[in-house]
């Protein structure tokens, strides 16, 4: 509970054994009421590790994608009466202890949707590959042009938003199942709600052998780009 608002923190996880447990244990439990890991057909020890760390785990039988996982968490928050939903990577690349900054933007400053940004003053990146900096910055410039306001880090998955807002956005669309849902909800937040960015930290593993991404370059960058085109052309809404 943060100043009277209950918080569900969700982590999407696909085969994150060795990382998800640490992510869950770093969640600030003084303000987070429940940690939900949405396992998406992992075939390693992700589920046991997340449970052992204190998370509630919901599993999709087969892999459906990050968007479907976030939708599962949003539904869970709606059904169980949580006021706020936080999303976080299950691969230990965020600093969950920064959540109070996001919560303050909603509870104290009246935002509906808070976007973490590694690129705002006060935001940080550690060991981020140059290709990631180039792609995420370029994406954010294009996204900003489409929505008509500056968003410095549009692809950042560390976010906090009100459950009330999710009731007014139609997330129940099959085309949002994979990487499309995150830009879709950010677009809606920018156009229709009070969107605020706050500085956060993003980590990348120092050793290259430790993988950091499940994204496949062409397929998934198209996935996160097409909502902009489809919404702008009004082929989807
Ligand atoms: N539930 C679910 N989670 C997924 C899926 N694909 C990836 N994830 C999780 O989503 C989180 C972020 O995925 P990544 O592919 O690392 O992407 P990212 O961390 O946002 O960005 P980079 O690390 O910069 O590539 C991780 O915790 C993954 O395990 C999926 O199909 N389903
Ligand atoms: Mg990652």
Coordinates of N, CA, C and O in Angstrom, one line a residue, residues 66-192:
X66 N 4.4 -11.4 -24.3 CA 4.4 -10.4 -23.2 C 3.1 -9.7 -23.1 O 2.6 -9.4 -22.0
X67 N 2.5 -9.3 -24.2 CA 1.2 -8.6 -24.2 C 0.1 -9.4 -23.5 O -0.6 -8.9 -22.6
X68 N 0.1 -10.7 -23.8 CA -0.9 -11.5 -23.2 C -0.7 -11.7 -21.7 O -1.6 -11.7 -20.9
X69 N 0.6 -11.7 -21.3 CA 1.0 -11.8 -19.9 C 0.5 -10.6 -19.2 O 0.0 -10.7 -18.1
X70 N 0.8 -9.4 -19.8 CA 0.3 -8.2 -19.1 C -1.2 -8.1 -19.0 O -1.7 -7.7 -17.9
X71 N -1.9 -8.6 -20.0 CA -3.3 -8.6 -20.0 C -3.8 -9.5 -18.8 O -4.8 -9.2 -18.1
X72 N -3.2 -10.7 -18.7 CA -3.5 -11.6 -17.6 C -3.4 -10.9 -16.2 O -4.2 -11.0 -15.3
X73 N -2.3 -10.1 -16.1 CA -2.1 -9.4 -14.8 C -3.1 -8.2 -14.6 O -3.5 -8.0 -13.5
X74 N -3.4 -7.6 -15.7 CA -4.4 -6.5 -15.6 C -5.8 -7.0 -15.1 O -6.4 -6.5 -14.2
X75 N -6.1 -8.2 -15.7 CA -7.4 -8.8 -15.3 C -7.4 -9.2 -13.9 O -8.3 -9.0 -13.1
X76 N -6.2 -9.7 -13.4 CA -6.0 -10.2 -12.1 C -6.2 -9.0 -11.1 O -6.9 -9.0 -10.1
X77 N -5.6 -7.8 -11.5 CA -5.8 -6.6 -10.7 C -7.2 -6.1 -10.6 O -7.7 -5.7 -9.6
X78 N -7.9 -6.2 -11.8 CA -9.3 -5.8 -11.8 C -10.1 -6.7 -10.9 O -11.0 -6.2 -10.1
X79 N -9.9 -8.0 -11.1 CA -10.8 -9.0 -10.3 C -10.5 -8.9 -8.8 O -11.4 -9.3 -8.0
X80 N -9.3 -8.6 -8.4 CA -8.9 -8.6 -7.0 C -8.8 -7.3 -6.4 O -8.3 -7.1 -5.2
X81 N -9.3 -6.3 -7.1 CA -9.5 -4.9 -6.4 C -8.2 -4.2 -6.1 O -8.2 -3.3 -5.2
X82 N -7.1 -4.4 -6.9 CA -5.9 -3.6 -6.7 C -6.2 -2.2 -7.3 O -6.8 -2.1 -8.4
X83 N -5.6 -1.2 -6.7 CA -5.8 0.2 -7.2 C -4.8 0.5 -8.4 O -5.1 1.2 -9.3
X84 N -3.6 -0.1 -8.2 CA -2.5 0.2 -9.2 C -1.8 -1.0 -9.6 O -1.7 -2.0 -8.9
X85 N -1.3 -1.0 -10.9 CA -0.6 -2.1 -11.4 C 0.8 -1.7 -11.9 O 0.9 -0.7 -12.6
X86 N 1.8 -2.3 -11.4 CA 3.2 -2.0 -11.8 C 3.6 -3.2 -12.7 O 3.3 -4.3 -12.5
X87 N 4.3 -2.9 -13.8 CA 4.9 -3.9 -14.7 C 6.5 -3.7 -14.6 O 7.0 -2.6 -14.5
X88 N 7.1 -4.9 -14.7 CA 8.6 -4.9 -14.5 C 9.1 -6.1 -15.3 O 8.4 -7.1 -15.4
X89 N 10.3 -6.0 -15.7 CA 10.9 -7.1 -16.4 C 11.3 -8.2 -15.4 O 11.7 -7.9 -14.3
X90 N 11.1 -9.5 -15.8 CA 11.4 -10.6 -14.9 C 12.8 -11.0 -15.1 O 13.3 -12.0 -14.5
X91 N 13.6 -10.3 -15.9 CA 15.0 -10.7 -16.1 C 16.0 -9.8 -15.4 O 17.1 -9.7 -15.8
X92 N 15.5 -9.2 -14.3 CA 16.4 -8.5 -13.4 C 17.1 -7.4 -14.0 O 18.3 -7.1 -13.6
X93 N 16.5 -6.6 -14.9 CA 17.1 -5.5 -15.5 C 16.7 -4.1 -14.9 O 17.1 -3.1 -15.3
X94 N 15.7 -4.2 -14.0 CA 15.2 -3.0 -13.4 C 15.6 -2.9 -12.0 O 16.1 -3.9 -11.4
X95 N 15.3 -1.8 -11.4 CA 15.5 -1.6 -9.9 C 14.2 -1.4 -9.2 O 13.7 -0.2 -9.2
X96 N 13.6 -2.5 -8.8 CA 12.2 -2.3 -8.2 C 12.1 -1.3 -7.1 O 11.0 -0.8 -6.9
X97 N 13.2 -1.1 -6.4 CA 13.2 -0.2 -5.3 C 12.9 1.3 -5.7 O 12.6 2.1 -4.8
X98 N 12.9 1.5 -7.0 CA 12.5 2.9 -7.5 C 11.0 3.1 -7.6 O 10.6 4.2 -7.9
X99 N 10.2 2.0 -7.3 CA 8.8 2.2 -7.4 C 8.2 3.4 -6.7 O 7.2 4.0 -7.2
X100 N 8.6 3.8 -5.5 CA 8.0 4.9 -4.9 C 8.0 6.2 -5.7 O 7.1 7.0 -5.7
X101 N 9.0 6.4 -6.6 CA 9.0 7.5 -7.5 C 7.8 7.5 -8.4 O 7.2 8.5 -8.7
X102 N 7.5 6.2 -8.9 CA 6.4 6.1 -9.8 C 5.1 6.3 -9.1 O 4.2 6.9 -9.6
X103 N 5.0 5.7 -7.9 CA 3.8 5.8 -7.1 C 3.5 7.2 -6.7 O 2.3 7.7 -6.8
X104 N 4.5 8.0 -6.4 CA 4.3 9.4 -6.1 C 3.7 10.2 -7.2 O 2.9 11.1 -7.0
X105 N 4.1 9.9 -8.4 CA 3.6 10.6 -9.6 C 2.1 10.4 -9.7 O 1.4 11.2 -10.2
X106 N 1.6 9.2 -9.3 CA 0.2 8.9 -9.4 C -0.5 9.5 -8.2 O -1.5 10.3 -8.3
X107 N -0.1 9.1 -7.0 CA -0.8 9.4 -5.8 C -0.7 10.9 -5.4 O -1.7 11.5 -5.0
X108 N 0.5 11.4 -5.6 CA 0.7 12.8 -5.1 C 0.5 13.8 -6.3 O 0.0 14.9 -6.0
X109 N 0.8 13.4 -7.5 CA 0.7 14.3 -8.6 C -0.4 14.1 -9.6 O -0.6 14.8 -10.6
X110 N -1.2 13.0 -9.4 CA -2.4 12.8 -10.2 C -2.3 12.2 -11.6 O -3.1 12.4 -12.4
X111 N -1.1 11.6 -11.8 CA -1.0 10.9 -13.1 C -1.9 9.6 -13.1 O -2.2 9.1 -12.1
X112 N -2.2 9.2 -14.4 CA -2.9 7.9 -14.6 C -1.9 6.8 -15.0 O -2.1 5.6 -14.7
X113 N -0.8 7.2 -15.6 CA 0.1 6.2 -16.2 C 1.5 6.8 -16.0 O 1.8 8.0 -16.5
X114 N 2.4 6.1 -15.4 CA 3.8 6.5 -15.2 C 4.7 5.6 -16.0 O 4.7 4.4 -15.8
X115 N 5.5 6.3 -16.8 CA 6.5 5.5 -17.6 C 7.9 5.8 -17.0 O 8.3 6.9 -16.9
X116 N 8.6 4.7 -16.7 CA 10.0 4.8 -16.3 C 10.9 5.2 -17.5 O 10.7 4.8 -18.6
X117 N 11.8 6.1 -17.2 CA 12.7 6.5 -18.3 C 14.2 6.5 -17.8 O 14.6 7.1 -16.9
X118 N 15.0 5.7 -18.6 CA 16.4 5.7 -18.4 C 17.1 6.9 -18.9 O 18.3 7.2 -18.7
X119 N 16.4 7.7 -19.8 CA 17.0 8.8 -20.5 C 16.7 10.2 -19.9 O 17.2 11.2 -20.4
X120 N 15.8 10.3 -18.9 CA 15.5 11.6 -18.3 C 16.7 11.9 -17.4 O 17.4 11.0 -16.9
X121 N 16.8 13.2 -17.0 CA 17.8 13.5 -16.0 C 17.5 12.7 -14.7 O 16.4 12.7 -14.3
X122 N 18.5 12.1 -14.2 CA 18.3 11.2 -13.0 C 18.2 9.8 -13.4 O 18.4 8.9 -12.5
X123 N 17.9 9.5 -14.6 CA 17.8 8.1 -15.1 C 19.2 7.5 -15.4 O 20.1 8.3 -15.6
X124 N 19.3 6.2 -15.3 CA 20.6 5.6 -15.5 C 20.6 4.4 -16.4 O 19.6 3.7 -16.4
X125 N 21.7 4.1 -17.0 CA 21.9 2.9 -17.8 C 23.2 2.3 -17.3 O 24.2 3.0 -17.2
X126 N 23.2 0.9 -17.2 CA 24.5 0.3 -16.9 C 24.7 -0.8 -17.9 O 23.9 -1.7 -18.1
X127 N 25.9 -0.8 -18.5 CA 26.4 -1.8 -19.5 C 25.4 -1.9 -20.7 O 25.3 -3.0 -21.3
X128 N 24.7 -0.9 -21.0 CA 23.8 -1.0 -22.1 C 24.5 -1.0 -23.4 O 25.3 -0.2 -23.7
X129 N 24.2 -2.1 -24.2 CA 24.9 -2.1 -25.5 C 24.5 -0.9 -26.4 O 23.4 -0.4 -26.3
X130 N 25.5 -0.5 -27.2 CA 25.3 0.7 -28.1 C 24.1 0.5 -29.0 O 23.3 1.4 -29.2
X131 N 23.9 -0.7 -29.5 CA 22.8 -1.0 -30.4 C 21.4 -0.8 -29.7 O 20.5 -0.3 -30.3
X132 N 21.4 -1.1 -28.4 CA 20.2 -0.9 -27.6 C 19.9 0.6 -27.4 O 18.8 1.1 -27.5
X133 N 21.0 1.4 -27.2 CA 20.8 2.8 -27.0 C 20.3 3.4 -28.3 O 19.3 4.2 -28.3
X134 N 20.9 3.0 -29.4 CA 20.4 3.6 -30.7 C 19.0 3.2 -31.0 O 18.2 4.1 -31.3
X135 N 18.6 2.0 -30.8 CA 17.2 1.5 -31.1 C 16.2 2.2 -30.2 O 15.2 2.7 -30.7
X136 N 16.5 2.2 -28.9 CA 15.4 2.7 -28.0 C 15.3 4.2 -28.1 O 14.2 4.7 -28.0
X137 N 16.4 4.9 -28.4 CA 16.3 6.3 -28.5 C 15.6 6.7 -29.8 O 14.7 7.6 -29.8
X138 N 16.0 6.0 -30.9 CA 15.3 6.3 -32.2 C 13.8 6.0 -32.1 O 13.0 6.8 -32.6
X139 N 13.5 4.9 -31.5 CA 12.1 4.5 -31.4 C 11.3 5.6 -30.6 O 10.2 6.0 -31.0
X140 N 12.0 6.1 -29.6 CA 11.3 7.1 -28.7 C 11.0 8.4 -29.5 O 10.0 9.1 -29.3
X141 N 12.0 8.8 -30.4 CA 11.8 10.0 -31.2 C 10.6 9.8 -32.1 O 9.7 10.7 -32.2
X142 N 10.6 8.6 -32.7 CA 9.5 8.4 -33.7 C 8.1 8.3 -32.9 O 7.1 8.9 -33.3
X143 N 8.1 7.6 -31.8 CA 6.9 7.5 -31.0 C 6.4 8.9 -30.6 O 5.2 9.2 -30.7
X144 N 7.3 9.7 -30.2 CA 7.0 11.1 -29.8 C 6.3 11.9 -30.9 O 5.3 12.6 -30.7
X145 N 6.9 11.7 -32.1 CA 6.3 12.4 -33.2 C 4.8 11.9 -33.5 O 3.9 12.7 -33.7
X146 N 4.6 10.6 -33.4 CA 3.3 10.1 -33.6 C 2.3 10.6 -32.6 O 1.1 10.9 -32.9
X147 N 2.7 10.6 -31.3 CA 1.7 11.0 -30.3 C 1.7 12.5 -30.0 O 0.8 13.0 -29.3
X148 N 2.6 13.2 -30.6 CA 2.6 14.6 -30.5 C 3.0 15.2 -29.1 O 2.7 16.3 -28.7
X149 N 3.8 14.4 -28.4 CA 4.5 14.9 -27.2 C 5.7 14.1 -26.9 O 5.9 13.0 -27.4
X150 N 6.7 14.7 -26.2 CA 7.9 14.1 -26.0 C 7.8 12.9 -25.0 O 7.4 13.1 -23.8
X151 N 8.2 11.8 -25.4 CA 8.4 10.6 -24.5 C 9.8 10.1 -24.7 O 10.2 9.8 -25.8
X152 N 10.6 10.2 -23.6 CA 12.0 10.0 -23.8 C 12.4 8.5 -23.9 O 13.5 8.2 -24.4
X153 N 11.6 7.6 -23.3 CA 12.0 6.2 -23.3 C 10.7 5.3 -23.4 O 10.3 4.6 -22.5
X154 N 10.2 5.3 -24.7 CA 8.9 4.7 -24.9 C 8.9 3.2 -24.8 O 7.9 2.6 -24.5
X155 N 10.1 2.5 -24.9 CA 10.1 1.1 -24.8 C 10.3 0.5 -23.4 O 10.4 -0.7 -23.2
X156 N 10.6 1.4 -22.4 CA 10.9 0.9 -21.1 C 9.6 0.2 -20.5 O 8.5 0.7 -20.5
X157 N 9.9 -1.0 -20.0 CA 8.8 -1.8 -19.5 C 8.5 -1.6 -18.0 O 7.6 -2.2 -17.5
X158 N 9.3 -0.7 -17.3 CA 9.0 -0.4 -15.9 C 8.0 0.7 -15.9 O 8.3 1.8 -16.2
X159 N 6.8 0.3 -15.5 CA 5.6 1.3 -15.5 C 4.7 1.1 -14.3 O 4.7 0.0 -13.7
X160 N 3.9 2.1 -14.1 CA 2.9 2.0 -13.0 C 1.7 2.7 -13.5 O 1.8 3.8 -14.1
X161 N 0.5 2.1 -13.5 CA -0.7 2.7 -13.9 C -1.9 2.4 -13.1 O -1.9 1.4 -12.3
X162 N -3.0 3.1 -13.2 CA -4.2 2.9 -12.4 C -5.0 1.7 -13.0 O -5.1 1.7 -14.2
X163 N -5.6 0.9 -12.2 CA -6.5 -0.1 -12.7 C -7.7 0.5 -13.3 O -8.2 0.0 -14.3
X164 N -8.1 1.7 -12.8 CA -9.2 2.4 -13.4 C -9.0 2.7 -14.8 O -9.9 2.6 -15.7
X165 N -7.7 3.1 -15.2 CA -7.4 3.5 -16.6 C -7.6 2.2 -17.5 O -8.1 2.3 -18.6
X166 N -7.2 1.1 -16.9 CA -7.2 -0.1 -17.8 C -8.6 -0.5 -18.1 O -8.9 -1.2 -19.1
X167 N -9.6 -0.1 -17.3 CA -11.0 -0.4 -17.7 C -11.5 0.4 -18.9 O -12.5 0.1 -19.4
X168 N -10.8 1.5 -19.2 CA -11.2 2.4 -20.3 C -10.4 2.2 -21.5 O -10.5 2.9 -22.5
X169 N -9.5 1.2 -21.5 CA -8.6 0.9 -22.7 C -8.9 -0.5 -23.1 O -9.0 -1.4 -22.2
X170 N -9.1 -0.7 -24.4 CA -9.5 -2.0 -24.8 C -8.3 -2.9 -25.1 O -7.8 -3.0 -26.2
X171 N -7.8 -3.6 -24.0 CA -6.7 -4.4 -24.1 C -7.0 -5.8 -24.7 O -6.1 -6.6 -25.0
X172 N -8.3 -6.1 -24.7 CA -8.7 -7.5 -25.2 C -8.8 -7.6 -26.7 O -9.8 -7.8 -27.3
X173 N -7.6 -7.4 -27.3 CA -7.5 -7.5 -28.8 C -6.4 -8.5 -29.0 O -5.2 -8.3 -28.6
X174 N -6.6 -9.5 -29.8 CA -5.7 -10.5 -30.1 C -4.3 -10.1 -30.7 O -3.3 -10.6 -30.4
X175 N -4.4 -9.0 -31.5 CA -3.2 -8.6 -32.1 C -2.2 -8.0 -31.2 O -1.0 -7.7 -31.5
X176 N -2.6 -7.7 -29.9 CA -1.7 -7.1 -28.9 C -0.9 -8.2 -28.1 O -0.2 -7.8 -27.2
X177 N -1.1 -9.5 -28.4 CA -0.6 -10.5 -27.6 C 0.9 -10.5 -27.4 O 1.4 -10.8 -26.3
X178 N 1.7 -10.1 -28.3 CA 3.2 -10.2 -28.2 C 3.8 -8.8 -27.8 O 3.5 -8.3 -26.7
X179 N 4.6 -8.2 -28.6 CA 5.2 -6.9 -28.2 C 4.4 -5.7 -28.5 O 4.8 -4.6 -28.3
X180 N 3.2 -5.9 -29.0 CA 2.3 -4.8 -29.4 C 1.6 -4.1 -28.2 O 1.3 -2.9 -28.3
X181 N 1.3 -4.8 -27.2 CA 0.5 -4.2 -26.1 C 1.2 -3.1 -25.4 O 0.5 -2.1 -25.0
X182 N 2.5 -3.2 -25.2 CA 3.2 -2.1 -24.4 C 3.1 -0.8 -25.1 O 2.8 0.2 -24.5
X183 N 3.5 -0.7 -26.4 CA 3.3 0.6 -27.1 C 1.9 1.0 -27.2 O 1.6 2.2 -27.2
X184 N 1.0 0.0 -27.3 CA -0.4 0.4 -27.5 C -0.9 1.1 -26.3 O -1.6 2.2 -26.4
X185 N -0.6 0.6 -25.1 CA -1.2 1.2 -23.9 C -0.5 2.6 -23.6 O -1.1 3.5 -23.1
X186 N 0.8 2.7 -24.0 CA 1.5 3.9 -23.8 C 0.9 5.0 -24.8 O 0.7 6.2 -24.4
X187 N 0.6 4.6 -26.0 CA -0.1 5.5 -26.9 C -1.4 6.0 -26.3 O -1.7 7.2 -26.3
X188 N -2.2 5.1 -25.8 CA -3.5 5.5 -25.2 C -3.3 6.4 -24.0 O -4.0 7.4 -23.9
X189 N -2.2 6.1 -23.2 CA -1.9 7.0 -22.1 C -1.6 8.4 -22.5 O -2.0 9.4 -22.0
X190 N -0.8 8.5 -23.6 CA -0.3 9.8 -24.1 C -1.4 10.6 -24.7 O -1.5 11.8 -24.5
X191 N -2.4 9.9 -25.3 CA -3.4 10.6 -26.0 C -4.6 10.9 -25.2 O -5.3 11.9 -25.3
X192 N -4.9 10.0 -24.2 CA -6.2 10.1 -23.5 C -6.1 10.3 -22.0 O -7.2 10.5 -21.4

